[in-house]
């Protein structure tokens, strides 16, 4: 159901074998089958798949994926094929103001991820139109100690 690169899998495999994770996977399988859930299941671990562990230089943690169609693709604050949402526009404005960086014409941050910026949401999935809907089921699994 979910795809994760070997690089991160080796680091997290013990967690994937625990009962809470297996329960969460079962729950999410049902959610994906019965509701509209973002991002697509193949992109749930996109933040990890786009940024190799040994290449991580910066970690940016978002709350949860965007709740509208065409936005969430597994990288916090990033949108794949639509205009940048207000939160990302504000990030671009601050980077421009503080560092003089240009403001891109799209909101896809995959390039950042490839350069070592781990763009991880604290909650990895969301039901369409319902921010933090899945948090109550243990969605913060990657930040759990």
Backbone as JSON Lines, residues from 0, in Angstrom:
{"i":0,"aa":"X","n":[0.81,-1.2,0.0],"ca":[0.0,0.0,0.0],"c":[0.86,1.26,0.0]}
{"i":1,"aa":"X","n":[1.81,1.33,0.91],"ca":[2.68,2.49,0.98],"c":[4.06,2.11,0.46]}
{"i":2,"aa":"X","n":[4.71,3.07,-0.16],"ca":[6.05,2.84,-0.69],"c":[7.03,3.68,0.11]}
{"i":3,"aa":"X","n":[8.14,3.07,0.5],"ca":[9.21,3.79,1.16],"c":[10.54,3.23,0.66]}
{"i":4,"aa":"X","n":[11.47,4.12,0.41],"ca":[12.76,3.69,-0.13],"c":[13.51,2.82,0.88]}
{"i":5,"aa":"X","n":[14.4,2.01,0.36],"ca":[15.19,1.1,1.2],"c":[15.98,1.89,2.24]}
{"i":6,"aa":"X","n":[16.49,3.03,1.82],"ca":[17.28,3.89,2.69],"c":[16.55,4.18,4.01]}
{"i":7,"aa":"X","n":[15.32,4.67,3.93],"ca":[14.54,5.0,5.12],"c":[13.94,3.74,5.75]}
{"i":8,"aa":"X","n":[13.58,2.76,4.93],"ca":[13.0,1.54,5.47],"c":[13.95,0.89,6.48]}
{"i":9,"aa":"X","n":[15.21,0.84,6.14],"ca":[16.19,0.23,7.05],"c":[16.22,0.94,8.4]}
{"i":10,"aa":"X","n":[16.05,2.25,8.39],"ca":[16.05,3.02,9.63],"c":[14.77,2.85,10.44]}
{"i":11,"aa":"X","n":[13.65,2.61,9.75],"ca":[12.35,2.6,10.4],"c":[11.69,1.22,10.49]}
{"i":12,"aa":"X","n":[12.35,0.2,9.99],"ca":[11.72,-1.11,9.88],"c":[11.21,-1.66,11.21]}
{"i":13,"aa":"X","n":[11.88,-1.38,12.3],"ca":[11.4,-1.87,13.59],"c":[10.05,-1.25,13.94]}
{"i":14,"aa":"X","n":[9.85,0.02,13.6],"ca":[8.56,0.68,13.84],"c":[7.47,0.06,12.98]}
{"i":15,"aa":"X","n":[7.8,-0.28,11.75],"ca":[6.81,-0.84,10.83],"c":[6.3,-2.2,11.3]}
{"i":16,"aa":"X","n":[7.04,-2.86,12.14],"ca":[6.65,-4.18,12.65],"c":[5.84,-4.1,13.94]}
{"i":17,"aa":"X","n":[5.74,-2.95,14.52],"ca":[5.01,-2.8,15.79],"c":[3.51,-2.81,15.56]}
{"i":18,"aa":"X","n":[2.79,-3.22,16.61],"ca":[1.33,-3.36,16.52],"c":[0.65,-2.04,16.16]}
{"i":19,"aa":"X","n":[1.09,-0.93,16.74],"ca":[0.42,0.35,16.46],"c":[0.53,0.71,14.98]}
{"i":20,"aa":"X","n":[1.66,0.4,14.36],"ca":[1.83,0.73,12.95],"c":[0.98,-0.19,12.08]}
{"i":21,"aa":"X","n":[0.96,-1.46,12.41],"ca":[0.13,-2.4,11.65],"c":[-1.35,-2.01,11.75]}
{"i":22,"aa":"X","n":[-1.76,-1.58,12.94],"ca":[-3.14,-1.14,13.15],"c":[-3.42,0.12,12.32]}
{"i":23,"aa":"X","n":[-2.47,1.03,12.31],"ca":[-2.63,2.26,11.54],"c":[-2.72,1.96,10.04]}
{"i":24,"aa":"X","n":[-1.9,1.05,9.57],"ca":[-1.95,0.66,8.16],"c":[-3.3,0.07,7.79]}
{"i":25,"aa":"X","n":[-3.82,-0.78,8.66],"ca":[-5.13,-1.38,8.42],"c":[-6.2,-0.29,8.37]}
{"i":26,"aa":"X","n":[-6.16,0.62,9.31],"ca":[-7.11,1.73,9.35],"c":[-7.03,2.56,8.07]}
{"i":27,"aa":"X","n":[-5.81,2.9,7.66],"ca":[-5.65,3.73,6.47],"c":[-6.09,3.01,5.2]}
{"i":28,"aa":"X","n":[-5.89,1.71,5.15],"ca":[-6.35,0.95,3.99],"c":[-7.86,1.1,3.84]}
{"i":29,"aa":"X","n":[-8.57,1.01,4.95],"ca":[-10.03,1.2,4.94],"c":[-10.38,2.63,4.57]}
{"i":30,"aa":"X","n":[-9.67,3.6,5.13],"ca":[-9.94,5.0,4.82],"c":[-9.76,5.28,3.33]}
{"i":31,"aa":"X","n":[-8.69,4.81,2.76],"ca":[-8.45,5.01,1.33],"c":[-9.52,4.33,0.48]}
{"i":32,"aa":"X","n":[-10.05,3.21,0.95],"ca":[-11.07,2.48,0.19],"c":[-12.45,3.13,0.29]}
{"i":33,"aa":"X","n":[-12.69,3.89,1.35],"ca":[-14.05,4.4,1.58],"c":[-14.18,5.92,1.53]}
{"i":34,"aa":"X","n":[-13.07,6.64,1.52],"ca":[-13.1,8.11,1.56],"c":[-12.05,8.65,0.6]}
{"i":35,"aa":"X","n":[-12.08,9.95,0.42],"ca":[-11.02,10.6,-0.35],"c":[-9.95,11.06,0.64]}
{"i":36,"aa":"X","n":[-8.78,10.45,0.53],"ca":[-7.68,10.72,1.45],"c":[-6.52,11.29,0.65]}
{"i":37,"aa":"X","n":[-5.87,12.29,1.21],"ca":[-4.68,12.9,0.6],"c":[-3.49,12.71,1.52]}
{"i":38,"aa":"X","n":[-2.28,12.6,0.95],"ca":[-2.0,12.43,-0.47],"c":[-2.37,11.02,-0.92]}
{"i":39,"aa":"X","n":[-2.17,10.75,-2.21],"ca":[-2.39,9.38,-2.7],"c":[-1.52,8.45,-1.87]}
{"i":40,"aa":"X","n":[-1.97,7.22,-1.69],"ca":[-1.24,6.29,-0.84],"c":[0.22,6.11,-1.26]}
{"i":41,"aa":"X","n":[0.49,6.18,-2.55],"ca":[1.88,6.03,-3.02],"c":[2.76,7.2,-2.59]}
{"i":42,"aa":"X","n":[2.15,8.32,-2.16],"ca":[2.92,9.51,-1.77],"c":[2.95,9.78,-0.27]}
{"i":43,"aa":"X","n":[2.42,8.88,0.54],"ca":[2.38,9.11,1.99],"c":[3.79,9.35,2.54]}
{"i":44,"aa":"X","n":[4.76,8.6,2.07],"ca":[6.14,8.74,2.53],"c":[7.0,9.52,1.52]}
{"i":45,"aa":"X","n":[6.38,10.35,0.72],"ca":[7.1,11.09,-0.3],"c":[8.23,11.94,0.29]}
{"i":46,"aa":"X","n":[8.01,12.53,1.45],"ca":[9.07,13.34,2.08],"c":[10.33,12.51,2.29]}
{"i":47,"aa":"X","n":[10.15,11.28,2.73],"ca":[11.3,10.4,2.95],"c":[11.86,9.89,1.63]}
{"i":48,"aa":"X","n":[10.99,9.63,0.69],"ca":[11.45,9.1,-0.59],"c":[12.2,10.13,-1.43]}
{"i":49,"aa":"X","n":[11.9,11.39,-1.25],"ca":[12.55,12.44,-2.03],"c":[13.86,12.92,-1.41]}
{"i":50,"aa":"X","n":[14.04,12.68,-0.11],"ca":[15.23,13.16,0.6],"c":[15.91,11.99,1.28]}
{"i":51,"aa":"X","n":[17.08,11.64,0.84],"ca":[17.81,10.55,1.47],"c":[18.23,10.96,2.88]}
{"i":52,"aa":"X","n":[18.2,10.0,3.78],"ca":[18.55,10.26,5.18],"c":[19.91,10.94,5.3]}
{"i":53,"aa":"X","n":[20.9,10.41,4.6],"ca":[22.25,10.95,4.72],"c":[22.4,12.34,4.09]}
{"i":54,"aa":"X","n":[21.42,12.76,3.3],"ca":[21.47,14.07,2.66],"c":[20.7,15.16,3.41]}
{"i":55,"aa":"X","n":[20.0,14.79,4.49],"ca":[19.18,15.76,5.21],"c":[20.06,16.85,5.81]}
{"i":56,"aa":"X","n":[19.73,18.1,5.45],"ca":[20.43,19.27,5.97],"c":[19.51,20.13,6.83]}
{"i":57,"aa":"X","n":[18.24,20.14,6.45],"ca":[17.23,20.96,7.12],"c":[15.95,20.14,7.23]}
{"i":58,"aa":"X","n":[15.24,20.28,8.34],"ca":[13.94,19.64,8.49],"c":[12.89,20.73,8.68]}
{"i":59,"aa":"X","n":[11.87,20.71,7.83],"ca":[10.73,21.6,7.98],"c":[9.54,20.72,8.29]}
{"i":60,"aa":"X","n":[8.86,21.02,9.39],"ca":[7.72,20.22,9.8],"c":[6.44,21.03,9.64]}
{"i":61,"aa":"X","n":[5.53,20.48,8.87],"ca":[4.22,21.08,8.7],"c":[3.22,20.37,9.59]}
{"i":62,"aa":"X","n":[1.99,20.84,9.57],"ca":[0.94,20.26,10.41],"c":[0.38,18.98,9.79]}
{"i":63,"aa":"X","n":[-0.33,19.12,8.68],"ca":[-0.89,17.98,7.97],"c":[-1.03,18.35,6.5]}
{"i":64,"aa":"X","n":[-1.3,17.39,5.64],"ca":[-1.39,17.7,4.21],"c":[-2.53,18.68,3.91]}
{"i":65,"aa":"X","n":[-2.4,19.36,2.79],"ca":[-3.48,20.21,2.32],"c":[-4.72,19.36,2.05]}
{"i":66,"aa":"X","n":[-5.89,19.96,2.23],"ca":[-7.14,19.21,2.22],"c":[-7.91,19.25,0.91]}
{"i":67,"aa":"X","n":[-7.37,19.93,-0.09],"ca":[-8.07,20.06,-1.37],"c":[-7.41,19.25,-2.46]}
{"i":68,"aa":"X","n":[-8.2,18.85,-3.44],"ca":[-7.71,18.06,-4.56],"c":[-6.57,18.78,-5.3]}
{"i":69,"aa":"X","n":[-5.58,18.02,-5.7],"ca":[-4.48,18.55,-6.49],"c":[-3.41,19.27,-5.68]}
{"i":70,"aa":"X","n":[-3.5,19.22,-4.37],"ca":[-2.51,19.92,-3.55],"c":[-1.51,18.97,-2.91]}
{"i":71,"aa":"X","n":[-1.96,18.15,-1.98],"ca":[-1.05,17.31,-1.2],"c":[-0.36,16.26,-2.06]}
{"i":72,"aa":"X","n":[0.96,16.17,-1.89],"ca":[1.72,15.11,-2.55],"c":[2.85,14.6,-1.67]}
{"i":73,"aa":"X","n":[2.67,14.73,-0.36],"ca":[3.59,14.11,0.58],"c":[4.77,14.95,1.02]}
{"i":74,"aa":"X","n":[4.84,16.21,0.59],"ca":[5.88,17.13,1.04],"c":[5.16,18.3,1.71]}
{"i":75,"aa":"X","n":[5.49,18.6,2.96],"ca":[4.77,19.67,3.64],"c":[4.96,20.99,2.91]}
{"i":76,"aa":"X","n":[3.9,21.77,2.89],"ca":[3.8,23.08,2.25],"c":[3.88,23.04,0.73]}
{"i":77,"aa":"X","n":[4.2,21.92,0.15],"ca":[4.38,21.8,-1.29],"c":[3.08,21.39,-1.98]}
{"i":78,"aa":"X","n":[2.86,21.91,-3.16],"ca":[1.74,21.49,-4.0],"c":[2.29,21.11,-5.36]}
{"i":79,"aa":"X","n":[1.69,20.1,-5.94],"ca":[2.27,19.55,-7.16],"c":[1.96,20.37,-8.41]}
{"i":80,"aa":"X","n":[0.69,20.63,-8.68],"ca":[0.35,21.23,-9.97],"c":[-0.62,22.4,-9.87]}
{"i":81,"aa":"X","n":[-0.75,22.99,-8.7],"ca":[-1.67,24.11,-8.54],"c":[-0.9,25.31,-7.99]}
{"i":82,"aa":"X","n":[-1.53,26.46,-7.98],"ca":[-0.89,27.66,-7.44],"c":[-0.53,27.47,-5.97]}
{"i":83,"aa":"X","n":[0.52,28.13,-5.55],"ca":[0.96,28.04,-4.16],"c":[-0.13,28.56,-3.23]}
{"i":84,"aa":"X","n":[-0.46,27.8,-2.18],"ca":[-1.43,28.25,-1.2],"c":[-0.85,29.39,-0.35]}
{"i":85,"aa":"X","n":[-1.7,30.11,0.39],"ca":[-1.24,31.26,1.17],"c":[-0.07,30.97,2.12]}
{"i":86,"aa":"X","n":[-0.08,29.82,2.78],"ca":[1.01,29.5,3.71],"c":[2.35,29.44,2.99]}
{"i":87,"aa":"X","n":[2.36,28.85,1.82],"ca":[3.6,28.75,1.04],"c":[3.99,30.09,0.45]}
{"i":88,"aa":"X","n":[3.01,30.86,0.01],"ca":[3.3,32.21,-0.49],"c":[3.99,33.02,0.59]}
{"i":89,"aa":"X","n":[3.53,32.89,1.84],"ca":[4.17,33.6,2.95],"c":[5.6,33.15,3.17]}
{"i":90,"aa":"X","n":[5.86,31.87,3.02],"ca":[7.23,31.35,3.15],"c":[8.1,31.96,2.05]}
{"i":91,"aa":"X","n":[7.61,31.96,0.83],"ca":[8.36,32.54,-0.29],"c":[8.64,34.03,-0.04]}
{"i":92,"aa":"X","n":[7.64,34.76,0.46],"ca":[7.81,36.19,0.73],"c":[8.9,36.43,1.78]}
{"i":93,"aa":"X","n":[8.91,35.6,2.83],"ca":[9.92,35.74,3.88],"c":[11.32,35.41,3.34]}
{"i":94,"aa":"X","n":[11.42,34.37,2.55],"ca":[12.72,34.02,1.95],"c":[13.21,35.13,1.02]}
{"i":95,"aa":"X","n":[12.3,35.75,0.33],"ca":[12.64,36.86,-0.55],"c":[13.08,38.07,0.27]}
{"i":96,"aa":"X","n":[12.31,38.39,1.31],"ca":[12.6,39.55,2.15],"c":[13.91,39.4,2.92]}
{"i":97,"aa":"X","n":[14.12,38.24,3.5],"ca":[15.28,38.01,4.36],"c":[16.55,37.66,3.59]}
{"i":98,"aa":"X","n":[16.4,36.89,2.52],"ca":[17.57,36.38,1.82],"c":[17.67,36.8,0.36]}
{"i":99,"aa":"X","n":[16.67,37.5,-0.1],"ca":[16.68,37.95,-1.49],"c":[16.42,36.85,-2.5]}
{"i":100,"aa":"X","n":[15.88,35.73,-2.05],"ca":[15.59,34.63,-2.96],"c":[14.38,34.97,-3.82]}
{"i":101,"aa":"X","n":[14.4,34.48,-5.06],"ca":[13.29,34.74,-5.96],"c":[12.04,34.0,-5.51]}
{"i":102,"aa":"X","n":[10.89,34.5,-5.89],"ca":[9.62,33.86,-5.59],"c":[9.23,33.02,-6.81]}
{"i":103,"aa":"X","n":[9.19,31.7,-6.66],"ca":[8.87,30.83,-7.8],"c":[7.45,31.04,-8.31]}
{"i":104,"aa":"X","n":[7.2,30.58,-9.52],"ca":[5.87,30.72,-10.11],"c":[4.99,29.49,-9.85]}
{"i":105,"aa":"X","n":[5.46,28.58,-9.0],"ca":[4.65,27.41,-8.63],"c":[4.99,27.02,-7.2]}
{"i":106,"aa":"X","n":[4.23,26.08,-6.67],"ca":[4.42,25.69,-5.28],"c":[5.02,24.32,-5.07]}
{"i":107,"aa":"X","n":[5.65,23.75,-6.08],"ca":[6.24,22.43,-5.97],"c":[7.64,22.53,-5.36]}
{"i":108,"aa":"X","n":[7.8,21.94,-4.18],"ca":[9.08,22.02,-3.45],"c":[9.94,20.76,-3.6]}
{"i":109,"aa":"X","n":[9.66,19.95,-4.6],"ca":[10.44,18.74,-4.81],"c":[11.93,19.07,-4.96]}
{"i":110,"aa":"X","n":[12.24,20.16,-5.61],"ca":[13.63,20.56,-5.79],"c":[14.31,20.77,-4.43]}
{"i":111,"aa":"X","n":[13.58,21.37,-3.48],"ca":[14.15,21.55,-2.14],"c":[14.44,20.19,-1.52]}
{"i":112,"aa":"X","n":[13.48,19.27,-1.63],"ca":[13.64,17.94,-1.04],"c":[14.87,17.24,-1.61]}
{"i":113,"aa":"X","n":[15.08,17.35,-2.9],"ca":[16.24,16.72,-3.54],"c":[17.56,17.33,-3.08]}
{"i":114,"aa":"X","n":[17.49,18.55,-2.53],"ca":[18.69,19.23,-2.06],"c":[18.92,19.04,-0.55]}
{"i":115,"aa":"X","n":[18.11,18.19,0.09],"ca":[18.35,17.89,1.5],"c":[17.41,18.57,2.48]}
{"i":116,"aa":"X","n":[16.31,19.13,2.0],"ca":[15.31,19.72,2.9],"c":[14.21,18.68,3.1]}
{"i":117,"aa":"X","n":[14.15,18.12,4.29],"ca":[13.13,17.12,4.61],"c":[11.84,17.86,4.94]}
{"i":118,"aa":"X","n":[10.85,17.72,4.09],"ca":[9.58,18.44,4.19],"c":[8.51,17.49,4.72]}
{"i":119,"aa":"X","n":[8.47,17.32,6.03],"ca":[7.66,16.29,6.67],"c":[6.5,16.9,7.44]}
{"i":120,"aa":"X","n":[5.31,16.41,7.2],"ca":[4.16,16.79,8.02],"c":[4.13,15.94,9.27]}
{"i":121,"aa":"X","n":[3.68,16.5,10.38],"ca":[3.57,15.71,11.62],"c":[2.45,14.69,11.51]}
{"i":122,"aa":"X","n":[1.45,14.97,10.69],"ca":[0.38,14.03,10.35],"c":[0.49,13.78,8.86]}
{"i":123,"aa":"X","n":[0.58,12.54,8.44],"ca":[0.94,12.22,7.06],"c":[-0.24,12.13,6.09]}
{"i":124,"aa":"X","n":[-1.45,11.98,6.6],"ca":[-2.61,11.86,5.72],"c":[-3.75,12.73,6.25]}
{"i":125,"aa":"X","n":[-4.69,13.03,5.35],"ca":[-5.83,13.85,5.73],"c":[-7.02,13.47,4.86]}
{"i":126,"aa":"X","n":[-8.21,13.54,5.44],"ca":[-9.42,13.32,4.66],"c":[-9.77,14.6,3.92]}
{"i":127,"aa":"X","n":[-10.23,14.47,2.7],"ca":[-10.59,15.62,1.88],"c":[-11.49,16.58,2.68]}
{"i":128,"aa":"X","n":[-11.05,17.85,2.74],"ca":[-11.84,18.89,3.39],"c":[-11.83,18.89,4.9]}
{"i":129,"aa":"X","n":[-11.07,17.99,5.54],"ca":[-11.1,17.86,7.01],"c":[-9.69,17.88,7.59]}
{"i":130,"aa":"X","n":[-9.19,19.04,7.85],"ca":[-7.86,19.17,8.44],"c":[-7.78,18.41,9.76]}
{"i":131,"aa":"X","n":[-6.7,17.69,9.95],"ca":[-6.4,16.9,11.15],"c":[-7.4,15.79,11.45]}
{"i":132,"aa":"X","n":[-8.19,15.37,10.48],"ca":[-9.19,14.33,10.71],"c":[-8.59,13.0,11.12]}
{"i":133,"aa":"X","n":[-7.39,12.67,10.65],"ca":[-6.82,11.35,10.92],"c":[-5.83,11.39,12.09]}
{"i":134,"aa":"X","n":[-5.53,12.54,12.61],"ca":[-4.59,12.67,13.72],"c":[-4.98,11.78,14.9]}
{"i":135,"aa":"X","n":[-6.25,11.67,15.18],"ca":[-6.71,10.92,16.33],"c":[-6.4,9.43,16.23]}
{"i":136,"aa":"X","n":[-6.02,8.97,15.06],"ca":[-5.7,7.56,14.87],"c":[-4.2,7.28,14.95]}
{"i":137,"aa":"X","n":[-3.41,8.23,15.41],"ca":[-1.98,7.99,15.54],"c":[-1.18,8.47,14.36]}
{"i":138,"aa":"X","n":[-1.67,9.46,13.64],"ca":[-1.01,9.95,12.45],"c":[0.36,10.53,12.69]}
{"i":139,"aa":"X","n":[0.74,10.74,13.95],"ca":[2.07,11.31,14.22],"c":[3.12,10.22,14.4]}
{"i":140,"aa":"X","n":[2.92,9.1,13.78],"ca":[3.8,7.96,14.02],"c":[5.26,8.22,13.77]}
{"i":141,"aa":"X","n":[5.61,9.04,12.81],"ca":[7.02,9.25,12.52],"c":[7.72,10.14,13.53]}
{"i":142,"aa":"X","n":[6.94,10.9,14.29],"ca":[7.54,11.76,15.3],"c":[7.46,11.15,16.7]}
{"i":143,"aa":"X","n":[6.86,9.99,16.79],"ca":[6.71,9.31,18.07],"c":[8.07,8.83,18.57]}
{"i":144,"aa":"X","n":[8.32,9.01,19.85],"ca":[9.6,8.54,20.42],"c":[9.44,7.19,21.05]}
